[in-house]
Amino acid sequence: MLEARDLGYRAGGRWLLRGVDLTLGPGEFLAVLGPNGSGKTTLLRLLSGELKPAEGEVVLQGRSLAAYSPEVLARKRAVLSQTREMAFPFTAYEVAFLGRLPHLWGRREGPEDHERTREALERTRALPLRERLFFTLSGGEAMRVEAARLLAQDPHLFLLDEPTNHLDPRYALELLILFRSLAEGGRGVVAVLHDLNLAALFADRLLLLKEGRPLAQGSPQEVLRPELLEEAYGVPFQAVGSGEGPRLVLALPREREVPHGA
Amino acid sequence: MTRSLTLASRYRLVLLTLALLLPLFLLLGASLGAYPIPPLEIPRILLRGEGMEYQVLTALRFPRVLGAALVGALLALAGAALQGLFRNPLVDPGLIGVSSGAALGAAVFIVLVPGASLLETYALPAFAFLGGLLATWILWQVARTPWGVQVAVLLLSGIALNALVGAALGILVFLANDEQLRSLTFWTLGGFSAVTWNLLLSVLPLALLALALLLPLARPLNALALGEREAFHLGVELEGLKRRLVAGAALGVGAAVALAGGVGFLGLVAPHLFRLLAGPDHRFLLPGAALLGASLAVAADLLARTLAAPAEIPVGVLTALLGGPFFLYLVLRYKREVYRA
């Protein structure tokens, strides 16, 4: 469904991202990991068509992204970005309803569009917020409304930039469970995540970036190895847990940096 | 669902009320003035087709109230669209340079063209219109980057241009003789007394073009409220939208300025009032602000003609007198909402 070949992006004479190859089939959940400034968001913006690659190309459903009009592209993929701004007093419902926009070019909205918006708000547990003004919502509430907007857009591919930001553990889990189930239903999901263990729990495959280069790509077991993570993040990692339950990785302070009393 | 329905019906109700209000204002504007004509008599007078009252109505009042309505509608629509583009509710159509460019065009014509007063009826509006378009075109070129037109740069260069035009106007005022000064002042204060059928008809195609460019932009503007990136993710072709919107707004404001000179604040206040009454959805806001702007302009002109009758207050003075405090009120409201102070 989605394929990136030898993807690279330059800005200000510097490669922000280079040499990234990835493929994503229907039903797959790919998590993008890496330290701050490693190019995760740049990768997502290239995959969304928002930035034009300096090198390589992105192919979505057999066609290069460059060949799509914004309107057709918006029916194929939806993007959750990190910035959340709202200039005017729109309600949460109106924001979620904007997800229907790509389906409304050249036709009037019908009851089915409102039905879908309502369903989407229900799935992200944001329905009780529908009458509130969007800019009065807390970070977590706004994120759920935005997730509903993505659902209402009804795309084949979801691109998520740190969707669990601002969310407490319960809503973070619920949101990832939601996108996992969408993947099970045949959609593709690419999510930039900071929490390595959540990524391991929900993603089929992980892509680990460091300084704009892919360091590793594969199953959670293959990628979340302490030595690889130490190379990426520059701090030691330890794997904990075995047998029953999920295996976790923890970033640890080096011994001489252990605070008193620890 | 109930909310979405009540919300939509509130928008419709406000829009309908405004649509009914405008003809009422037009009728009042046509009937009141130095020579009052009872509104209910108007159809009979028109049918008779002659006499003093007929002359007053068709030669003076009708072009004037229709011109005022058109100017109000264009300024308000351009204001609503530009506020959507800049994603800032405090934006005035003047910010894309049209108004100041037009003022400079008019001033250059009045002061520097010899024998200007003979050509004034058509050449002055034309100079103002072209000055406005030229100024916007310059700002547009300044704001272009390899990543598209940057609206923040557009805004900032608009401020620079306004300052520069202010200086140039000062020089022209210094050069002007008394008669030129008088017509310059009269023009910058704005008013609908110079509107004639001929002027109205020659500006109408431009006004209709501006309406045709701006009114269909409602849905993309709704998406743009979330930010430029989100609008792109929702399928909006951003550069095309910006080009069309700025062109439409420049045409609309240019046409309005050509008709009435510098009538301020309508473009800022009308969209705001509509948002307060109904809400921010541009599908209703664009036509609603236009209707409201038209009514406000007709009402302002009516007040300007009658408050100090038989003398006439310049409409620009009146709109600024009412618009200034309203703008301050908006700023205070904004302060309360954002800083909770």
Short mmCIF file of C-alpha atoms in Angstrom, two decimals, chain A residues 9 45 48-50 70-71 73-74 77 79 81 83 85-91 93-95 98-99 101-102 104-109 114 118 130-131 135 146 149 153, chain B residues 1-4 7 11-12 80 83-84 87-89 147 219-238 275 279-283 337:
data_model
loop_
_atom_site.label_atom_id
_atom_site.label_comp_id
_atom_site.label_asym_id
_atom_site.label_seq_id
_atom_site.Cartn_x
_atom_site.Cartn_y
_atom_site.Cartn_z
CA TYR A 9 15.10 15.40 2.56
CA ARG A 45 5.69 14.81 6.58
CA SER A 48 1.96 12.61 3.96
CA GLY A 49 3.00 14.51 0.83
CA GLU A 50 3.40 17.71 2.81
CA PRO A 70 -4.35 17.13 -2.50
CA GLU A 71 -8.04 16.29 -2.71
CA LEU A 73 -4.75 12.19 -1.46
CA ALA A 74 -6.99 13.29 1.40
CA ARG A 77 -4.61 9.07 3.99
CA VAL A 79 -2.68 12.76 9.30
CA SER A 81 0.06 16.14 13.59
CA THR A 83 0.47 21.07 16.44
CA GLU A 85 -4.27 25.31 16.70
CA MET A 86 -7.72 26.74 16.20
CA ALA A 87 -8.27 30.28 15.11
CA PHE A 88 -12.04 30.51 15.46
CA PRO A 89 -14.66 29.31 17.95
CA PHE A 90 -15.54 26.05 16.21
CA THR A 91 -17.14 23.35 18.34
CA TYR A 93 -18.29 18.50 16.55
CA GLU A 94 -17.51 20.94 13.75
CA VAL A 95 -13.81 20.04 13.98
CA LEU A 98 -14.06 18.59 8.94
CA GLY A 99 -12.84 15.02 8.45
CA LEU A 101 -14.35 17.46 3.83
CA PRO A 102 -12.41 15.31 1.32
CA LEU A 104 -17.68 16.56 0.07
CA TRP A 105 -16.01 18.12 -2.97
CA GLY A 106 -18.72 18.72 -5.51
CA ARG A 107 -21.60 17.42 -3.40
CA ARG A 108 -23.70 18.54 -0.47
CA GLU A 109 -23.32 16.98 2.95
CA HIS A 114 -23.15 13.38 10.20
CA ARG A 118 -20.99 10.88 15.32
CA ARG A 130 -19.19 17.64 20.95
CA GLU A 131 -20.79 20.91 22.04
CA PHE A 135 -10.00 25.66 21.88
CA GLU A 146 -8.73 15.11 16.37
CA ARG A 149 -11.69 13.76 12.74
CA GLN A 153 -12.01 11.05 7.04
CA MET B 1 -27.01 14.96 16.35
CA THR B 2 -29.36 17.30 18.15
CA ARG B 3 -26.53 19.79 18.60
CA SER B 4 -25.43 19.63 15.00
CA LEU B 7 -26.30 24.57 15.30
CA TYR B 11 -26.89 29.54 11.30
CA ARG B 12 -29.87 29.37 8.94
CA ALA B 80 -14.31 37.49 6.37
CA GLN B 83 -9.59 36.74 8.43
CA GLY B 84 -9.99 33.09 7.45
CA ARG B 87 -6.51 32.71 10.67
CA ASN B 88 -6.82 35.85 12.71
CA PRO B 89 -10.15 37.42 13.59
CA TRP B 147 7.59 26.89 -0.06
CA ARG B 219 -15.15 24.81 2.90
CA PRO B 220 -11.40 25.18 2.38
CA LEU B 221 -11.47 28.13 4.79
CA ASN B 222 -13.11 25.94 7.42
CA ALA B 223 -10.28 23.42 7.03
CA LEU B 224 -7.74 26.23 7.18
CA ALA B 225 -8.96 27.17 10.66
CA LEU B 226 -7.04 24.09 11.86
CA GLY B 227 -3.81 25.33 10.29
CA GLU B 228 -2.23 25.26 6.84
CA ARG B 229 -0.80 21.76 7.24
CA GLU B 230 -4.09 20.31 8.43
CA ALA B 231 -5.90 22.01 5.58
CA PHE B 232 -3.51 20.32 3.15
CA HIS B 233 -4.09 16.98 4.88
CA LEU B 234 -7.81 17.52 4.33
CA GLY B 235 -7.28 18.00 0.62
CA VAL B 236 -7.02 21.77 0.27
CA GLU B 237 -4.73 23.00 -2.51
CA LEU B 238 -3.21 25.82 -0.49
CA ARG B 275 -19.55 35.04 14.35
CA GLY B 279 -20.80 30.97 14.62
CA PRO B 280 -17.59 30.67 12.63
CA ASP B 281 -18.64 28.21 9.86
CA HIS B 282 -17.51 29.96 6.67
CA ARG B 283 -20.30 28.40 4.61
CA GLU B 337 -10.70 34.75 26.88
#
